Amino acid sequence: MKPSKAVETQTATLAEIAREAGVSAPTVSKVLNGRADVAPATRTRVEDLLRVYGYRRRRAEATRSPLIDLVFHELESAWALEVIRGVENVARDAGLSVVLSESAGRLTPGRTWADQVAARRPHGVVLVLSGLDESQRALLTSRSIPFVVMDPAGDPGADVPSIGATNWQGGLAATRHLVELGHTRIGAISGPSRMMCSRARVDGYRAALETAGVPVDGSLIVTGDFHHEAGYRLGLELLRRPDRPTAVFAGNDLQALGLYEAARELGLRIPEDLSVVGFDDLPVARWVGPPLTTVRQPLTEMAEAAAKLVLDLAREPESSAARRVELATSLVVRSSTAAPAGSER
Amino acid sequence: MKPSKAVETQTATLAEIAREAGVSAPTVSKVLNGRADVAPATRTRVEDLLRVYGYRRRRAEATRSPLIDLVFHELESAWALEVIRGVENVARDAGLSVVLSESAGRLTPGRTWADQVAARRPHGVVLVLSGLDESQRALLTSRSIPFVVMDPAGDPGADVPSIGATNWQGGLAATRHLVELGHTRIGAISGPSRMMCSRARVDGYRAALETAGVPVDGSLIVTGDFHHEAGYRLGLELLRRPDRPTAVFAGNDLQALGLYEAARELGLRIPEDLSVVGFDDLPVARWVGPPLTTVRQPLTEMAEAAAKLVLDLAREPESSAARRVELATSLVVRSSTAAPAGSER
């Protein structure tokens, strides 16, 4: 049995893996089940062989727990609850419970997060805004535990099943709305540039300006981090300029709220003196004064789609269901946008 | 063996329960483990006997999964995320994962929620705003699975271990703050009267007025449901009165935001024309315009305390730790409150 052949045909059996590792078949089973009573060196050797031979557990169906894992990089996000609701909806219909965890910091000595997942044998794993490294992927794959990235950040990596949103289209729609109201000095507060969704939104903003024949002024584009504080700080910066913009695409709703505060502090009225568009459509967007015009990201539906996809993959690993889907964003016009002061419109 | 004696001493063994039910001991084990392969009639008979004899599983420790259950009545609540974070913090430190579920609607045919919990054998269960009925309590008790109610509503029922907050003190502090600013026409928008926390907050409001010698005008107290829409609708009602209040204790933050919208619609400025105090201190309270003065309810800490208590009870069922704790609320003064217009202060 040569690794190269086994990788091609994926026919290595548990007994063959055990022989190659110099251990008993039950020991390989223990590793697959995430049991703690295996020496670390043995575990590492077995995991390596499982990966090399591309081993996939058969009959995984029979041993699954009625669980689905939902993993956040961190739970701080203002929209985490909408994602939880989506996964919970699908889990409930399927008779499953949701195990929630944060990947940041969740390492117990000697037992990684992926080990814990392997030990509880869920139907699948939905990851939010966090990827898996190579060994974690191999570990889940060998147990036939499928995973899907619910990925508002827009950069899941090749070959990873994922659900995203149309960020570029959203940035385009937000900015077109402002152009159509008559604005020509339109600022943008971007999210962090390492997140692809930030780049896509700002690229949509540029495309809207360019196709409307409005020159892009690079100095009106500033980079935040999607938090309230950045919207406030960068908002003050933009609004204190002598040639301040009459409208700002704020990148997301939290930055829009920070921008609201900056405008209040400077005595600028929204929308009379400043139009603001957000992104996400968090519940709070309806409640602030004035209610925020924003781009709706269908977070609950995205989470539902991710959970459904992972359950499809659990039932049918070679399913032909699309593995990379972006759900549509849509502009929601409320009261924070209007024609610029002194405009003829 | 008579039930009455067994209840007194709680010494019925699994074998005795089996004999009484006319089944084998392994069948009783299957019921305790929530296995599906037991006839419904048999299951019911065994559960009844477990309850009558006050059976408690021994050595539960050995068979527990590294899980803690967190159950919401419904996930719609704006503060659910803060509760999730608190439980997640404690679970992470203890090397456990959190299983999240909604009790509303979570019934799969023939298998109740409590059955599912019994089958997964968590260390314990934290319930948010939802109680357990008698048979659910008996089912968890017989498996030695402890539970704690994290109970912002303030009415967990006798003998139920629970963590709450000092709602009455919060209503008192909110209203005292308004009285000290010089207000005498102070309205209150209560939450639903079936929730004890609503009553406690409004009672605190009354106590503040009475101890300050300000007459209580019952017509200024209206009853909402803790949602944004109620704050808006009842806010319009209060503010359209010819003798409108100069300040309102809004019952919670969402109702305060609805009240903001009503004030905007009527052209009343906050705090110049109207002072507003909320309750909860959701993140959004800092972000609205003007930032909201509110009573902070330490939701994350309350959830942490509930999770810690349930793990204490798992380790030591007869632990002498306090079973009913209320954590302190605190007034957070921001910009939505000021002296009434025309006051000398």
PDB file of N, CA and C in Angstrom, chain A residues 70 72 74-85 100-102 128 254 282-283 299, chain B residues 70 72 74-89 92 98 100 128 150 152 281-284 287 297-304:
ATOM      1  N   LEU A  70     -21.933  25.602  15.403  1.00  0.00           N
ATOM      2  CA  LEU A  70     -21.869  26.963  14.854  1.00  0.00           C
ATOM      3  C   LEU A  70     -20.700  27.663  15.540  1.00  0.00           C
ATOM      4  N   PHE A  72     -18.218  30.986  15.807  1.00  0.00           N
ATOM      5  CA  PHE A  72     -17.891  32.381  15.502  1.00  0.00           C
ATOM      6  C   PHE A  72     -16.421  32.612  15.776  1.00  0.00           C
ATOM      7  N   GLU A  74     -15.443  35.579  16.777  1.00  0.00           N
ATOM      8  CA  GLU A  74     -15.752  36.175  18.074  1.00  0.00           C
ATOM      9  C   GLU A  74     -17.212  36.593  18.084  1.00  0.00           C
ATOM     10  N   LEU A  75     -17.796  36.536  19.275  1.00  0.00           N
ATOM     11  CA  LEU A  75     -19.229  36.806  19.384  1.00  0.00           C
ATOM     12  C   LEU A  75     -19.527  38.291  19.527  1.00  0.00           C
ATOM     13  N   GLU A  76     -18.518  39.142  19.393  1.00  0.00           N
ATOM     14  CA  GLU A  76     -18.726  40.563  19.631  1.00  0.00           C
ATOM     15  C   GLU A  76     -19.617  41.201  18.574  1.00  0.00           C
ATOM     16  N   SER A  77     -19.653  40.588  17.418  1.00  0.00           N
ATOM     17  CA  SER A  77     -20.333  41.219  16.308  1.00  0.00           C
ATOM     18  C   SER A  77     -21.786  41.545  16.607  1.00  0.00           C
ATOM     19  N   ALA A  78     -22.203  42.728  16.155  1.00  0.00           N
ATOM     20  CA  ALA A  78     -23.575  43.174  16.391  1.00  0.00           C
ATOM     21  C   ALA A  78     -24.574  42.299  15.651  1.00  0.00           C
ATOM     22  N   TRP A  79     -24.130  41.591  14.632  1.00  0.00           N
ATOM     23  CA  TRP A  79     -25.106  40.807  13.866  1.00  0.00           C
ATOM     24  C   TRP A  79     -25.044  39.327  14.187  1.00  0.00           C
ATOM     25  N   ALA A  80     -24.291  38.944  15.202  1.00  0.00           N
ATOM     26  CA  ALA A  80     -24.175  37.525  15.548  1.00  0.00           C
ATOM     27  C   ALA A  80     -25.543  36.897  15.807  1.00  0.00           C
ATOM     28  N   LEU A  81     -26.430  37.661  16.454  1.00  0.00           N
ATOM     29  CA  LEU A  81     -27.720  37.096  16.837  1.00  0.00           C
ATOM     30  C   LEU A  81     -28.555  36.719  15.608  1.00  0.00           C
ATOM     31  N   GLU A  82     -28.439  37.520  14.546  1.00  0.00           N
ATOM     32  CA  GLU A  82     -29.232  37.204  13.347  1.00  0.00           C
ATOM     33  C   GLU A  82     -28.721  35.919  12.701  1.00  0.00           C
ATOM     34  N   VAL A  83     -27.418  35.695  12.807  1.00  0.00           N
ATOM     35  CA  VAL A  83     -26.836  34.468  12.274  1.00  0.00           C
ATOM     36  C   VAL A  83     -27.283  33.271  13.122  1.00  0.00           C
ATOM     37  N   ILE A  84     -27.241  33.438  14.432  1.00  0.00           N
ATOM     38  CA  ILE A  84     -27.656  32.357  15.331  1.00  0.00           C
ATOM     39  C   ILE A  84     -29.101  31.957  15.025  1.00  0.00           C
ATOM     40  N   ARG A  85     -29.951  32.973  14.844  1.00  0.00           N
ATOM     41  CA  ARG A  85     -31.356  32.687  14.544  1.00  0.00           C
ATOM     42  C   ARG A  85     -31.515  31.860  13.280  1.00  0.00           C
ATOM     43  N   LEU A 100     -22.781  26.147  20.127  1.00  0.00           N
ATOM     44  CA  LEU A 100     -22.210  27.431  19.779  1.00  0.00           C
ATOM     45  C   LEU A 100     -20.812  27.533  20.353  1.00  0.00           C
ATOM     46  N   SER A 101     -19.839  27.980  19.571  1.00  0.00           N
ATOM     47  CA  SER A 101     -18.542  28.255  20.182  1.00  0.00           C
ATOM     48  C   SER A 101     -17.829  29.399  19.493  1.00  0.00           C
ATOM     49  N   GLU A 102     -16.845  29.927  20.196  1.00  0.00           N
ATOM     50  CA  GLU A 102     -15.981  30.961  19.655  1.00  0.00           C
ATOM     51  C   GLU A 102     -14.645  30.313  19.361  1.00  0.00           C
ATOM     52  N   VAL A 128     -18.415  31.041  11.010  1.00  0.00           N
ATOM     53  CA  VAL A 128     -18.704  32.419  10.661  1.00  0.00           C
ATOM     54  C   VAL A 128     -17.425  33.233  10.684  1.00  0.00           C
ATOM     55  N   LEU A 254     -22.826  50.334  11.923  1.00  0.00           N
ATOM     56  CA  LEU A 254     -22.196  50.862  13.142  1.00  0.00           C
ATOM     57  C   LEU A 254     -21.383  52.113  12.821  1.00  0.00           C
ATOM     58  N   LEU A 282     -29.038  46.309  10.397  1.00  0.00           N
ATOM     59  CA  LEU A 282     -29.270  45.813  11.750  1.00  0.00           C
ATOM     60  C   LEU A 282     -30.610  46.368  12.245  1.00  0.00           C
ATOM     61  N   PRO A 283     -31.239  45.708  13.224  1.00  0.00           N
ATOM     62  CA  PRO A 283     -32.505  46.240  13.756  1.00  0.00           C
ATOM     63  C   PRO A 283     -32.407  47.721  14.153  1.00  0.00           C
ATOM     64  N   LEU A 299     -28.741  38.512   6.615  1.00  0.00           N
ATOM     65  CA  LEU A 299     -27.887  37.676   7.468  1.00  0.00           C
ATOM     66  C   LEU A 299     -28.575  36.398   7.922  1.00  0.00           C
TER      67      LEU A 299
ATOM     68  N   LEU B  70     -28.081  25.994  26.986  1.00  0.00           N
ATOM     69  CA  LEU B  70     -28.608  27.343  27.192  1.00  0.00           C
ATOM     70  C   LEU B  70     -29.916  27.432  26.412  1.00  0.00           C
ATOM     71  N   PHE B  72     -33.348  29.598  25.451  1.00  0.00           N
ATOM     72  CA  PHE B  72     -34.132  30.830  25.441  1.00  0.00           C
ATOM     73  C   PHE B  72     -35.578  30.489  25.174  1.00  0.00           C
ATOM     74  N   GLU B  74     -37.443  32.628  23.546  1.00  0.00           N
ATOM     75  CA  GLU B  74     -37.299  32.963  22.137  1.00  0.00           C
ATOM     76  C   GLU B  74     -36.063  33.826  21.972  1.00  0.00           C
ATOM     77  N   LEU B  75     -35.446  33.697  20.793  1.00  0.00           N
ATOM     78  CA  LEU B  75     -34.175  34.380  20.571  1.00  0.00           C
ATOM     79  C   LEU B  75     -34.366  35.805  20.077  1.00  0.00           C
ATOM     80  N   GLU B  76     -35.599  36.288  20.037  1.00  0.00           N
ATOM     81  CA  GLU B  76     -35.849  37.597  19.455  1.00  0.00           C
ATOM     82  C   GLU B  76     -35.261  38.723  20.296  1.00  0.00           C
ATOM     83  N   SER B  77     -35.076  38.448  21.580  1.00  0.00           N
ATOM     84  CA  SER B  77     -34.693  39.515  22.488  1.00  0.00           C
ATOM     85  C   SER B  77     -33.414  40.221  22.056  1.00  0.00           C
ATOM     86  N   ALA B  78     -33.439  41.557  22.205  1.00  0.00           N
ATOM     87  CA  ALA B  78     -32.292  42.358  21.815  1.00  0.00           C
ATOM     88  C   ALA B  78     -31.082  42.058  22.684  1.00  0.00           C
ATOM     89  N   TRP B  79     -31.298  41.512  23.880  1.00  0.00           N
ATOM     90  CA  TRP B  79     -30.141  41.295  24.752  1.00  0.00           C
ATOM     91  C   TRP B  79     -29.704  39.849  24.802  1.00  0.00           C
ATOM     92  N   ALA B  80     -30.251  39.012  23.921  1.00  0.00           N
ATOM     93  CA  ALA B  80     -29.873  37.593  23.925  1.00  0.00           C
ATOM     94  C   ALA B  80     -28.365  37.408  23.760  1.00  0.00           C
ATOM     95  N   LEU B  81     -27.765  38.243  22.917  1.00  0.00           N
ATOM     96  CA  LEU B  81     -26.343  38.068  22.630  1.00  0.00           C
ATOM     97  C   LEU B  81     -25.486  38.273  23.876  1.00  0.00           C
ATOM     98  N   GLU B  82     -25.874  39.226  24.722  1.00  0.00           N
ATOM     99  CA  GLU B  82     -25.086  39.469  25.935  1.00  0.00           C
ATOM    100  C   GLU B  82     -25.176  38.288  26.885  1.00  0.00           C
ATOM    101  N   VAL B  83     -26.321  37.642  26.893  1.00  0.00           N
ATOM    102  CA  VAL B  83     -26.499  36.451  27.723  1.00  0.00           C
ATOM    103  C   VAL B  83     -25.648  35.303  27.164  1.00  0.00           C
ATOM    104  N   ILE B  84     -25.693  35.132  25.862  1.00  0.00           N
ATOM    105  CA  ILE B  84     -24.908  34.070  25.222  1.00  0.00           C
ATOM    106  C   ILE B  84     -23.429  34.243  25.550  1.00  0.00           C
ATOM    107  N   ARG B  85     -22.960  35.491  25.457  1.00  0.00           N
ATOM    108  CA  ARG B  85     -21.550  35.771  25.753  1.00  0.00           C
ATOM    109  C   ARG B  85     -21.175  35.361  27.171  1.00  0.00           C
ATOM    110  N   GLY B  86     -22.040  35.671  28.107  1.00  0.00           N
ATOM    111  CA  GLY B  86     -21.754  35.345  29.503  1.00  0.00           C
ATOM    112  C   GLY B  86     -21.633  33.841  29.710  1.00  0.00           C
ATOM    113  N   VAL B  87     -22.571  33.081  29.172  1.00  0.00           N
ATOM    114  CA  VAL B  87     -22.533  31.628  29.333  1.00  0.00           C
ATOM    115  C   VAL B  87     -21.316  31.057  28.597  1.00  0.00           C
ATOM    116  N   GLU B  88     -21.057  31.601  27.426  1.00  0.00           N
ATOM    117  CA  GLU B  88     -19.910  31.140  26.627  1.00  0.00           C
ATOM    118  C   GLU B  88     -18.588  31.371  27.385  1.00  0.00           C
ATOM    119  N   ASN B  89     -18.478  32.514  28.072  1.00  0.00           N
ATOM    120  CA  ASN B  89     -17.258  32.804  28.840  1.00  0.00           C
ATOM    121  C   ASN B  89     -16.993  31.726  29.894  1.00  0.00           C
ATOM    122  N   ARG B  92     -16.228  28.247  28.277  1.00  0.00           N
ATOM    123  CA  ARG B  92     -14.873  28.164  27.718  1.00  0.00           C
ATOM    124  C   ARG B  92     -13.866  27.869  28.824  1.00  0.00           C
ATOM    125  N   VAL B  98     -21.337  25.151  24.409  1.00  0.00           N
ATOM    126  CA  VAL B  98     -22.689  25.596  24.721  1.00  0.00           C
ATOM    127  C   VAL B  98     -23.661  25.091  23.662  1.00  0.00           C
ATOM    128  N   LEU B 100     -27.273  25.644  22.234  1.00  0.00           N
ATOM    129  CA  LEU B 100     -28.249  26.719  22.285  1.00  0.00           C
ATOM    130  C   LEU B 100     -29.580  26.202  21.760  1.00  0.00           C
ATOM    131  N   VAL B 128     -33.372  30.866  30.091  1.00  0.00           N
ATOM    132  CA  VAL B 128     -33.571  32.302  30.093  1.00  0.00           C
ATOM    133  C   VAL B 128     -35.045  32.606  29.931  1.00  0.00           C
ATOM    134  N   MET B 150     -31.954  32.064  34.509  1.00  0.00           N
ATOM    135  CA  MET B 150     -31.419  33.421  34.399  1.00  0.00           C
ATOM    136  C   MET B 150     -32.630  34.250  34.066  1.00  0.00           C
ATOM    137  N   PRO B 152     -34.357  37.738  34.071  1.00  0.00           N
ATOM    138  CA  PRO B 152     -34.563  39.179  34.136  1.00  0.00           C
ATOM    139  C   PRO B 152     -36.015  39.517  34.401  1.00  0.00           C
ATOM    140  N   ASP B 281     -29.387  49.190  29.306  1.00  0.00           N
ATOM    141  CA  ASP B 281     -28.085  49.593  28.768  1.00  0.00           C
ATOM    142  C   ASP B 281     -27.596  48.628  27.683  1.00  0.00           C
ATOM    143  N   LEU B 282     -28.412  48.452  26.669  1.00  0.00           N
ATOM    144  CA  LEU B 282     -27.968  47.752  25.464  1.00  0.00           C
ATOM    145  C   LEU B 282     -26.874  48.579  24.794  1.00  0.00           C
ATOM    146  N   PRO B 283     -26.032  47.948  23.979  1.00  0.00           N
ATOM    147  CA  PRO B 283     -24.986  48.720  23.286  1.00  0.00           C
ATOM    148  C   PRO B 283     -25.559  49.936  22.550  1.00  0.00           C
ATOM    149  N   VAL B 284     -26.741  49.786  21.967  1.00  0.00           N
ATOM    150  CA  VAL B 284     -27.321  50.871  21.181  1.00  0.00           C
ATOM    151  C   VAL B 284     -27.591  52.120  22.020  1.00  0.00           C
ATOM    152  N   TRP B 287     -25.224  54.715  21.324  1.00  0.00           N
ATOM    153  CA  TRP B 287     -25.084  55.133  19.938  1.00  0.00           C
ATOM    154  C   TRP B 287     -26.189  56.029  19.420  1.00  0.00           C
ATOM    155  N   GLN B 297     -28.381  46.964  33.384  1.00  0.00           N
ATOM    156  CA  GLN B 297     -28.652  45.631  33.904  1.00  0.00           C
ATOM    157  C   GLN B 297     -27.455  44.781  33.460  1.00  0.00           C
ATOM    158  N   PRO B 298     -26.719  44.183  34.393  1.00  0.00           N
ATOM    159  CA  PRO B 298     -25.468  43.518  34.010  1.00  0.00           C
ATOM    160  C   PRO B 298     -25.735  42.139  33.409  1.00  0.00           C
ATOM    161  N   LEU B 299     -26.259  42.125  32.178  1.00  0.00           N
ATOM    162  CA  LEU B 299     -26.749  40.880  31.581  1.00  0.00           C
ATOM    163  C   LEU B 299     -25.668  39.832  31.419  1.00  0.00           C
ATOM    164  N   THR B 300     -24.488  40.269  30.962  1.00  0.00           N
ATOM    165  CA  THR B 300     -23.415  39.294  30.765  1.00  0.00           C
ATOM    166  C   THR B 300     -22.985  38.697  32.101  1.00  0.00           C
ATOM    167  N   GLU B 301     -22.861  39.548  33.115  1.00  0.00           N
ATOM    168  CA  GLU B 301     -22.486  39.061  34.442  1.00  0.00           C
ATOM    169  C   GLU B 301     -23.575  38.149  35.019  1.00  0.00           C
ATOM    170  N   MET B 302     -24.824  38.495  34.763  1.00  0.00           N
ATOM    171  CA  MET B 302     -25.918  37.652  35.255  1.00  0.00           C
ATOM    172  C   MET B 302     -25.848  36.257  34.612  1.00  0.00           C
ATOM    173  N   ALA B 303     -25.565  36.243  33.318  1.00  0.00           N
ATOM    174  CA  ALA B 303     -25.465  34.956  32.618  1.00  0.00           C
ATOM    175  C   ALA B 303     -24.260  34.165  33.124  1.00  0.00           C
ATOM    176  N   GLU B 304     -23.158  34.880  33.387  1.00  0.00           N
ATOM    177  CA  GLU B 304     -21.984  34.201  33.938  1.00  0.00           C
ATOM    178  C   GLU B 304     -22.312  33.591  35.298  1.00  0.00           C
TER     179      GLU B 304
END
